[in-house]
Short mmCIF file of C-alpha atoms in Angstrom, two decimals:
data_model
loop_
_atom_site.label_atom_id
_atom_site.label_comp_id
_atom_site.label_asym_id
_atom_site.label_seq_id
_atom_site.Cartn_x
_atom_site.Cartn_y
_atom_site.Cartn_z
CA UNK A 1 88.47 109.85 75.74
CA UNK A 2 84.77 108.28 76.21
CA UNK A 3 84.29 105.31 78.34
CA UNK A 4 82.74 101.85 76.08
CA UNK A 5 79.22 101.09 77.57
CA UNK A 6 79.14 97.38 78.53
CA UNK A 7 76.96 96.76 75.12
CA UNK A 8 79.80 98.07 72.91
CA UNK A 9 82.71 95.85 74.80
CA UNK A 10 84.05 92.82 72.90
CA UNK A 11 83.72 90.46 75.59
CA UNK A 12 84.88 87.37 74.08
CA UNK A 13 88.26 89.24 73.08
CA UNK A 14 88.41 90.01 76.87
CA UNK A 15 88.01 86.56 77.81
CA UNK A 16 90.36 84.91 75.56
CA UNK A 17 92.96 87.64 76.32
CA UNK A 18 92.32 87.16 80.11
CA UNK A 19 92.97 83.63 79.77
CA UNK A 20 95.85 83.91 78.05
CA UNK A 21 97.37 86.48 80.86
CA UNK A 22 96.46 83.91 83.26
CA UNK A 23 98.21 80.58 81.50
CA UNK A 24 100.95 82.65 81.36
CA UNK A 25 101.49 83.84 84.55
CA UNK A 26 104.74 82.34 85.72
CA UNK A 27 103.88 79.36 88.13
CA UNK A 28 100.34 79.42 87.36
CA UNK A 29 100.02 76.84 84.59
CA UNK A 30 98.80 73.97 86.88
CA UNK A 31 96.51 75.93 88.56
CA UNK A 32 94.37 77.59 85.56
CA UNK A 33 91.06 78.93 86.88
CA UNK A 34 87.88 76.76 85.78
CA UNK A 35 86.27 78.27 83.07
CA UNK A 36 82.64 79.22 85.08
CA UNK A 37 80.35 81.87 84.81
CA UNK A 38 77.99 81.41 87.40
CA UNK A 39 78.03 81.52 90.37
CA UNK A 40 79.34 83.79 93.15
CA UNK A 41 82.35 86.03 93.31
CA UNK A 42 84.18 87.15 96.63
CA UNK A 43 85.33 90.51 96.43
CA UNK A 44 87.21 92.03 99.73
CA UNK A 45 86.36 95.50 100.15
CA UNK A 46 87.04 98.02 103.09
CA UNK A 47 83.66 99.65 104.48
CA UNK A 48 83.71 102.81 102.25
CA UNK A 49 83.96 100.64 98.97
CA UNK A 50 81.43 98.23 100.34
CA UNK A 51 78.42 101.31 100.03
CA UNK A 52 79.88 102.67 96.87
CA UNK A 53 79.63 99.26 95.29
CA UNK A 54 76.59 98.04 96.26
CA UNK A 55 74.86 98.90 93.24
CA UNK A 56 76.96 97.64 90.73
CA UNK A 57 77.40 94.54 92.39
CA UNK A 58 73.35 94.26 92.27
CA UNK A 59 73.31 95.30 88.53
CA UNK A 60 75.78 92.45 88.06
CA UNK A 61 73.96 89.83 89.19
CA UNK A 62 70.74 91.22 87.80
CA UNK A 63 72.74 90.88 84.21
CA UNK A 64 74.85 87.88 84.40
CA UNK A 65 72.84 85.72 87.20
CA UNK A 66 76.18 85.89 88.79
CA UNK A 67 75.72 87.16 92.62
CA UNK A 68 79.29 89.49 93.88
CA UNK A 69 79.42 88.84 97.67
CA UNK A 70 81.27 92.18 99.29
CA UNK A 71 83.31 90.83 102.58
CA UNK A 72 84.19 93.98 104.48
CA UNK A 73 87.49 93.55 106.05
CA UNK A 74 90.24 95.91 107.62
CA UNK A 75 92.13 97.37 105.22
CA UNK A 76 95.38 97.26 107.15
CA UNK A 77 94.34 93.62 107.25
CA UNK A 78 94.08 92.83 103.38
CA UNK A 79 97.30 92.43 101.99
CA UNK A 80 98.55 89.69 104.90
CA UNK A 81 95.43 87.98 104.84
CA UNK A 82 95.45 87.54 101.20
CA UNK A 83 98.69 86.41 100.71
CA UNK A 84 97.88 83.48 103.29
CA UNK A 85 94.64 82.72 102.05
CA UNK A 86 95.02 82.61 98.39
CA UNK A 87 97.54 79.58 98.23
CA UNK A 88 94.61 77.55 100.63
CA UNK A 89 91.99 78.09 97.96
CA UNK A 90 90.14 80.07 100.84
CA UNK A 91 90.61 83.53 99.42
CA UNK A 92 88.69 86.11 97.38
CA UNK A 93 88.54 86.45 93.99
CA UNK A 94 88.94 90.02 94.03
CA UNK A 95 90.63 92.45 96.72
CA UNK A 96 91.29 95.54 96.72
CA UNK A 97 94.57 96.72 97.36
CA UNK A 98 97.50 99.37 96.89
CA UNK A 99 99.81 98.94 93.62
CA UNK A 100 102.34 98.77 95.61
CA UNK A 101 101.72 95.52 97.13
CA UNK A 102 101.95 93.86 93.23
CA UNK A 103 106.08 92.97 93.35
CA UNK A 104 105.16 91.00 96.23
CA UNK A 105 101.74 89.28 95.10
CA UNK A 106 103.66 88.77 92.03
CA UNK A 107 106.51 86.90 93.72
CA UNK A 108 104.19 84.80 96.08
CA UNK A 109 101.97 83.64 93.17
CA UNK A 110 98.58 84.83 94.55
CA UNK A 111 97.45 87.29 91.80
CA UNK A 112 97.09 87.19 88.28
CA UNK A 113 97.20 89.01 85.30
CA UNK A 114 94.42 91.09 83.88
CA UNK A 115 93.74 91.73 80.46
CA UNK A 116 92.42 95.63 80.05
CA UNK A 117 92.17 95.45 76.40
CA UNK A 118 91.22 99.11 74.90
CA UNK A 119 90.19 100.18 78.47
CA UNK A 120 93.89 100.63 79.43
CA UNK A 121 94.27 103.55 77.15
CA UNK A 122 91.50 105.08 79.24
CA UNK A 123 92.99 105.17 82.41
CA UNK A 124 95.27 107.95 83.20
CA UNK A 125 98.88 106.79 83.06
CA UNK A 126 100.61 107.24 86.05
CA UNK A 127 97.27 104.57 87.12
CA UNK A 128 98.59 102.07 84.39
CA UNK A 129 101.87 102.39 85.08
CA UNK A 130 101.71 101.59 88.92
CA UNK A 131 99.91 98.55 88.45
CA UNK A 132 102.16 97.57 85.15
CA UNK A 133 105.02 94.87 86.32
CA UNK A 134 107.06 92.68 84.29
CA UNK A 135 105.43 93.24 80.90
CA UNK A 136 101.96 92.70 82.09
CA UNK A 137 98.76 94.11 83.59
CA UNK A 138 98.23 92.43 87.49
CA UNK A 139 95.20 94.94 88.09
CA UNK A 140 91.96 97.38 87.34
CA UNK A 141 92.85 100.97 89.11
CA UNK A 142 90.37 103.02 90.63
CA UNK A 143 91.94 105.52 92.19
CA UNK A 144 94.88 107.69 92.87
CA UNK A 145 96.85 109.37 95.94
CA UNK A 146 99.63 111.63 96.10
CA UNK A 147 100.11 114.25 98.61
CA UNK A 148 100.36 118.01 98.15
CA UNK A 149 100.55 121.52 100.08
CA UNK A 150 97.20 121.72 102.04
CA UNK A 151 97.01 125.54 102.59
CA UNK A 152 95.13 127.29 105.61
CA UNK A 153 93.90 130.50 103.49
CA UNK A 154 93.14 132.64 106.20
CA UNK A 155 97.01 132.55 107.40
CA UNK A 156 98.78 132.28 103.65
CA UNK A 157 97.27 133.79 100.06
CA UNK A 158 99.56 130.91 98.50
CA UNK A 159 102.63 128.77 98.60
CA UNK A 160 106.04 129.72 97.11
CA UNK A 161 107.25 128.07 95.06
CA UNK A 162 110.80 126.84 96.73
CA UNK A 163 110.70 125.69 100.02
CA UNK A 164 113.08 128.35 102.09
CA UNK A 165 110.45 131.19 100.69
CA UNK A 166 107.63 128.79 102.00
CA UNK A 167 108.94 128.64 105.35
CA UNK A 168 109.62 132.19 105.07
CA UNK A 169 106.38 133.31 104.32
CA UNK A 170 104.81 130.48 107.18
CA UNK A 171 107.01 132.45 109.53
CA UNK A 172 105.25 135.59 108.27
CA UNK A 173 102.04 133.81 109.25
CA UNK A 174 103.49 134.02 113.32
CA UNK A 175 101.48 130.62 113.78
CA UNK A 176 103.76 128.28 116.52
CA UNK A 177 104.67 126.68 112.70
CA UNK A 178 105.29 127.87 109.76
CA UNK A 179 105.49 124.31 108.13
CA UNK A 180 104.26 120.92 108.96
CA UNK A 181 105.08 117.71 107.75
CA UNK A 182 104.28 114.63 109.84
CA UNK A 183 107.02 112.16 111.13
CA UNK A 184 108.19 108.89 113.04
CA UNK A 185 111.00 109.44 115.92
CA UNK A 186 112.59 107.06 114.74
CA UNK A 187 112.04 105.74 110.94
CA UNK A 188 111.18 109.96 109.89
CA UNK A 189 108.86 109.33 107.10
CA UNK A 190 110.62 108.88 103.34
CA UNK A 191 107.26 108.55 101.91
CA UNK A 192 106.44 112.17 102.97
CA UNK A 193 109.90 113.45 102.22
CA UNK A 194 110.23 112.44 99.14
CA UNK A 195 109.24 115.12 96.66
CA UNK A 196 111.81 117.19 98.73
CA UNK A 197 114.29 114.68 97.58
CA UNK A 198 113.53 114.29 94.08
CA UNK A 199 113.59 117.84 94.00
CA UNK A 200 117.41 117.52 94.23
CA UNK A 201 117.11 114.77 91.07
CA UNK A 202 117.45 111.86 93.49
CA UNK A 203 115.50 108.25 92.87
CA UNK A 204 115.27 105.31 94.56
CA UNK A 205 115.68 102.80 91.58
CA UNK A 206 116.22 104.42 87.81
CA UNK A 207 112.89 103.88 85.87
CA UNK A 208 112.85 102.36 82.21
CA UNK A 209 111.04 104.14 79.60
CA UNK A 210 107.34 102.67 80.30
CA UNK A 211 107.73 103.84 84.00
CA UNK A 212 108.26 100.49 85.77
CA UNK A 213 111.74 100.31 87.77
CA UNK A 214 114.97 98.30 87.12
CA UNK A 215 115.93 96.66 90.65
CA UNK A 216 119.40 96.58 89.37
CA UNK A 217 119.92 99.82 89.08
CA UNK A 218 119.83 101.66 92.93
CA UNK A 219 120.10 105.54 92.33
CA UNK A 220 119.58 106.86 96.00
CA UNK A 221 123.09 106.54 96.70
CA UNK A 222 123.99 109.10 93.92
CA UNK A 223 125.74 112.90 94.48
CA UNK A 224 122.24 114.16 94.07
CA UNK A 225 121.07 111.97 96.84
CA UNK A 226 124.11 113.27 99.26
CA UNK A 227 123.20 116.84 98.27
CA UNK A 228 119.23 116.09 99.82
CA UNK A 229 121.08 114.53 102.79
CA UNK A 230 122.69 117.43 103.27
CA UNK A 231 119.50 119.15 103.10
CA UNK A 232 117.74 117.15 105.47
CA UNK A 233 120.60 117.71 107.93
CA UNK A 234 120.47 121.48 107.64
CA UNK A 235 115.92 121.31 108.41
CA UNK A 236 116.77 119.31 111.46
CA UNK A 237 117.98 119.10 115.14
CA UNK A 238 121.19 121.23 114.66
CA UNK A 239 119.33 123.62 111.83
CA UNK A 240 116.12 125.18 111.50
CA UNK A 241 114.26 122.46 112.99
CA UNK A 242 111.54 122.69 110.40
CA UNK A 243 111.38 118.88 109.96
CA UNK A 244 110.11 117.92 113.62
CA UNK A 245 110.44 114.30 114.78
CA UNK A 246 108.58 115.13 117.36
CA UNK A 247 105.25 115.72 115.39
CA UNK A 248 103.85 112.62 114.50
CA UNK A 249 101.38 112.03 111.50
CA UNK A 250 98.46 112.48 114.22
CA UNK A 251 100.29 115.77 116.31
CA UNK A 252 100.63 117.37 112.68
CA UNK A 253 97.29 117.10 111.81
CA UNK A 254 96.02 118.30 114.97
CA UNK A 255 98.23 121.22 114.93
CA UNK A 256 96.93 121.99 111.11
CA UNK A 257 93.05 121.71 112.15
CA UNK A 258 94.03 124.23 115.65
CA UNK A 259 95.47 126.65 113.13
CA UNK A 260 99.29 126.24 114.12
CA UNK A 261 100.55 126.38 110.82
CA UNK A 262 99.91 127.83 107.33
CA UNK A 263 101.38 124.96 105.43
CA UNK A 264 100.93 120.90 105.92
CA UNK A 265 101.96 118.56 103.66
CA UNK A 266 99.79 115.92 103.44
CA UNK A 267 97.07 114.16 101.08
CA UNK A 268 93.35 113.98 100.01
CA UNK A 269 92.44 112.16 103.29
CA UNK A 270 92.74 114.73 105.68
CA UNK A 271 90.87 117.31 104.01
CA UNK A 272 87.36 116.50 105.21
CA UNK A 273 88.69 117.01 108.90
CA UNK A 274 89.97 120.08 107.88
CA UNK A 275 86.43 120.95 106.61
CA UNK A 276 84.65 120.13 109.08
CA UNK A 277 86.84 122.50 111.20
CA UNK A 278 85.93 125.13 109.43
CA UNK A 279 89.58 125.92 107.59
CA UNK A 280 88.74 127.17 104.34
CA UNK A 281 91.55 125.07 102.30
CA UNK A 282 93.51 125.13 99.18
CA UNK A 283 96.05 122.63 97.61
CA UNK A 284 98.92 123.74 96.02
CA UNK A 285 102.16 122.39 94.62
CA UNK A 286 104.92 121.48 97.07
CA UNK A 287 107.45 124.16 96.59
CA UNK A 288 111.01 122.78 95.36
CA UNK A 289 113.90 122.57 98.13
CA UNK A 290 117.00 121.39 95.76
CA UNK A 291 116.12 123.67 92.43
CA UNK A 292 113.89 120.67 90.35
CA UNK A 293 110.61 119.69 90.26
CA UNK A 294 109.40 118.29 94.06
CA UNK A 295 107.22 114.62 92.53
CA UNK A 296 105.45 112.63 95.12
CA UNK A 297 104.87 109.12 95.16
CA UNK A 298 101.65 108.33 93.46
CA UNK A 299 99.73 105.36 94.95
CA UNK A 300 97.10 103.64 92.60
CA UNK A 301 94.20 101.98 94.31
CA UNK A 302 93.66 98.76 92.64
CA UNK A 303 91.12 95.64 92.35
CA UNK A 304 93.34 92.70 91.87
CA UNK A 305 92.23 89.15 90.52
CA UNK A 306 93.35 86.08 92.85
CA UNK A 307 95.34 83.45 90.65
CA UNK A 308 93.17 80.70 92.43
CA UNK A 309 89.64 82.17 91.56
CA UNK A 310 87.60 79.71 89.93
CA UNK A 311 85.81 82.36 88.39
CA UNK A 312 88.06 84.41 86.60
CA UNK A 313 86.39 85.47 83.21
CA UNK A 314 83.30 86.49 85.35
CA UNK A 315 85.36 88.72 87.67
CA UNK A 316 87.16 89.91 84.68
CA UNK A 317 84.06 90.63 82.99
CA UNK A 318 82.89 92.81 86.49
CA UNK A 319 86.08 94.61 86.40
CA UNK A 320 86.43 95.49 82.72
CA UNK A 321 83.11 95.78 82.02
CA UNK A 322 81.52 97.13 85.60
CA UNK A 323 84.13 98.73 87.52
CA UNK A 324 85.85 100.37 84.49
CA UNK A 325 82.89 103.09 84.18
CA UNK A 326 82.49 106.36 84.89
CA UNK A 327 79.84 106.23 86.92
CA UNK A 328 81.13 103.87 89.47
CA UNK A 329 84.67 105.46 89.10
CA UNK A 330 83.14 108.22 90.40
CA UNK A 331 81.05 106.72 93.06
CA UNK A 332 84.39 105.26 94.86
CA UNK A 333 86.07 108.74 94.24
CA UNK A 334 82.91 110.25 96.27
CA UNK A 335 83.47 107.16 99.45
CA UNK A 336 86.77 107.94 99.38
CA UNK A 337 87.99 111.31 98.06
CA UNK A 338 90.60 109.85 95.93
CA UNK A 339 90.90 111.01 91.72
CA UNK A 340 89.61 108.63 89.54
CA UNK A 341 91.33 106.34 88.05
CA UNK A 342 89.29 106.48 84.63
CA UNK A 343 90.25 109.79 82.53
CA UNK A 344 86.91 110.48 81.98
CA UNK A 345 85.91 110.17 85.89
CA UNK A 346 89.02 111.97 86.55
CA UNK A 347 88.32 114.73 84.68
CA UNK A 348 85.26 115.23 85.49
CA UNK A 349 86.36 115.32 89.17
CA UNK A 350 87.98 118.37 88.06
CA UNK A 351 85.36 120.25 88.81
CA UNK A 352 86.24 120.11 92.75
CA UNK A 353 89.02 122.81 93.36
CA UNK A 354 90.63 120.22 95.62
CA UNK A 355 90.69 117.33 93.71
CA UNK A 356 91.91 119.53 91.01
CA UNK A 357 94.58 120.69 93.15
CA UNK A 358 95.99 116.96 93.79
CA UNK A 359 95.18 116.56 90.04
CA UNK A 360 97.61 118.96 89.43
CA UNK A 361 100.53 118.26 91.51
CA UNK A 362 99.72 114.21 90.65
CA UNK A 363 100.56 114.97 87.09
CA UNK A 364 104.64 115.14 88.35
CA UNK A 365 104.08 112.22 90.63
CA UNK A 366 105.67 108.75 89.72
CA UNK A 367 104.31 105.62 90.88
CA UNK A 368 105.81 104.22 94.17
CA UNK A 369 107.94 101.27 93.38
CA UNK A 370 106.22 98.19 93.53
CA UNK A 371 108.94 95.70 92.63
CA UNK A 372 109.79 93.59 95.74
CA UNK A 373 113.35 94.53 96.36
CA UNK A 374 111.42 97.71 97.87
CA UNK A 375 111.00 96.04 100.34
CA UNK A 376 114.59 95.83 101.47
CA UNK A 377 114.32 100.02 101.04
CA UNK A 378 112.23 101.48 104.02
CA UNK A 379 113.57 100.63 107.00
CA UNK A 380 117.32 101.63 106.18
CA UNK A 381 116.17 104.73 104.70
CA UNK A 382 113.33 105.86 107.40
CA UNK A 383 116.58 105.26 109.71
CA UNK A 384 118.87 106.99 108.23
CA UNK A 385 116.54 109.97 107.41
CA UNK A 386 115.93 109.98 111.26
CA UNK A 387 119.26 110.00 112.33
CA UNK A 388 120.23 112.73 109.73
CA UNK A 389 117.62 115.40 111.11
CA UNK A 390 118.82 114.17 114.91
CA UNK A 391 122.63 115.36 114.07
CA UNK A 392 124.49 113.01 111.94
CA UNK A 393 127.18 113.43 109.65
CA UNK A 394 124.50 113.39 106.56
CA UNK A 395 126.97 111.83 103.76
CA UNK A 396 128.51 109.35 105.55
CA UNK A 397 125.22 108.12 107.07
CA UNK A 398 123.70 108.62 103.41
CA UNK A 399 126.59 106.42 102.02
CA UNK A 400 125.98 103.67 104.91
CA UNK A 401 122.53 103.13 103.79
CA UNK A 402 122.95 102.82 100.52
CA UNK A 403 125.71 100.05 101.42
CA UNK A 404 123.24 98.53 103.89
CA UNK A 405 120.67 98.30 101.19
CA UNK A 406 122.77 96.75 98.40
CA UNK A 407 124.02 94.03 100.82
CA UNK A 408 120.28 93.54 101.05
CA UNK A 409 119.71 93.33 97.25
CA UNK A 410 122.18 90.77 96.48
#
């Protein structure tokens, strides 16, 4: 698929379709952006996007006489501080965000839809999926993240392809681990864990047929998910001890880059460390512990449009027309290591044995929930996943959470 220029883009479709999004946005009506296009636009960026943006931004306003203003803030700042400054009329027009953060923008009224147009079939799918909720569009993707095997060559020529033979041949490596997955003491870390549990054919929430997820419909509780439970329990404190709560996100990492293990399971952003340590990597797919395919969650990077800009066609216009290109796809995959959203950027990309490697295990990933009962998932489940791999009974404590949770549903 080829990427429009900005010459070749109907913008006045874009606009009126835009618009449309936005009027319809539930709870919106009263507070319809003014129709300007000059002026400036606030865009909240993390320091990485900042520099990889700093071009387009000045092509922008050397084109449309509209100047885009890029306010650094913390990341682990953005979604909290958006959600209180929106409603004020003291917010950004643009942020950028994870997808999964779109239930709850949704809910509180502070984002609003954007109208992709022909540039949605562009994008690679899982990307339009994740940021795809209720029917409607509520962001431009620019990147994706799922994590995979990161593979220490020099101790392992490659990763099995079921998890006991993985272990197996990490063992072989006579490293201090033969496997390393980081965790929380006491909440574990579903988010990590989870391709071993789909592997069994577990969910969270059933998906419909475009992808998104039906709240009503709560899967983990299922005979599959006892059977990963049972799983869990067997890798833990009374089993092989494998899965470690002992070895945080940080102590797993740091074993990996010392050469302690063959095998971590991990993402994109901790392979420049790795690098610079001088272990020659590969990524590979995460081998299967219950017999099925192992999918990770795929996160989606997004840009998303504040329902109280007063400048929404312009920023439309930026994203659509500016941020949906190749070229600056690829400049934020190069600050930040993630695929490219775009197909075109993405496959491209290709080229790099490791982003290939994601690439390839990304294309079983499904997009992490983003519906707002989620919410009412993590804790319970982090929890319970914690107290599994510490000794308990792993069915009955399964069964409890799922309980817990669907008192918290309803």
């Amino acid at each position: 698929m080829r990427v429009n220029k900005k010459g070749a883009v109907a913008i006045a479709a874009l606009i009126a379709g835009s618009m449309l999004g936005l009027a319809g946005c539930s709870g919106q009506a009263a507070s319809e952006p003014k129709k300007t296009t000059s002026g400036t636009l606030t865009v909240w960026v993390d320091a990485d996007r900042a520099r990889a943006l700093k071009d387009v931004a000045a092509e922008f306003q050397k084109d449309k006489g509209i100047k885009v203003d890029l306010v650094v803030k913390d990341y682990g700042k953005i979604q909290q501080d958006f959600t209180a400054q929106v409603p004020t009329g003291k917010g950004p027009d643009l942020t950028i965000g994870g997808h999964d953060w779109t239930g709850g923008f949704v809910q509180d009224g502070v984002i609003a839809p954007i109208e992709l147009g022909d540039k949605a079939s562009q994008f690679e799918k899982v990307a339009v999926q994740a940021v795809t909720y209720d029917g409607k569009t509520y962001g431009l993707p620019y990147a994706i993240e799922n994590i995979a095997i990161l593979r220490n060559t020099k101790l392992a020529d490659s990763t099995p392809a079921t998890f006991d033979e993985m272990i197996a041949e990490g063992e072989k490596a006579g490293t201090k681990y033969p496997f390393l997955v980081g965790q929380d003491a006491q909440g574990s870390d579903p988010y990590h864990l989870y391709p071993f549990q789909t592997s069994f054919g577990n969910s969270v929430f059933a998906q419909n047929a475009d992808g998104s997820y039906d709240a009503s419909k709560l899967t983990i509780g299922d005979s599959s998910g006892e059977a990963f439970a049972k799983w869990l329990g067997s890798q833990g404190n009374k089993g092989t001890k494998v899965i470690n709560l002992n070895l945080s996100q940080d102590l797993a990492k740091e074993a990996f880059l010392a050469g302690e293990a063959p095998y971590f399971l991990t993402g994109p952003w901790n392979v420049a460390d790795a690098q610079a340590k001088g272990i020659d990597v590969a990524v590979d797919p995460i081998p299967s512990a219950g017999g099925e395919t192992a999918a990770p969650f795929a996160g989606v990077q997004t840009f998303f449009l504040s329902a109280k800009s007063k400048n929404a066609l312009a920023a439309t216009d930026f994203l659509v027309n500016y941020i949906a290109t190749e070229d600056v796809q690829t400049a934020l995959y190069k600050a930040g290591g993630r695929p490219p959203a775009l197909s075109t950027a993405y496959q491209a990309a290709q080229s790099d044995p490791i982003i290939a490697g994601f690439g390839k295990v990304g294309e079983n990933a499904v997009p992490m929930p983003s519906i707002p009962q989620m919410g009412s998932v993590w804790d319970d489940w982090g929890k319970t996943e914690a107290a599994i791999i510490k000794g308990s009974d792993p069915v009955s404590s399964w069964q409890k959470m799922t309980s817990n949770i669907e008192a918290k549903l309803k």
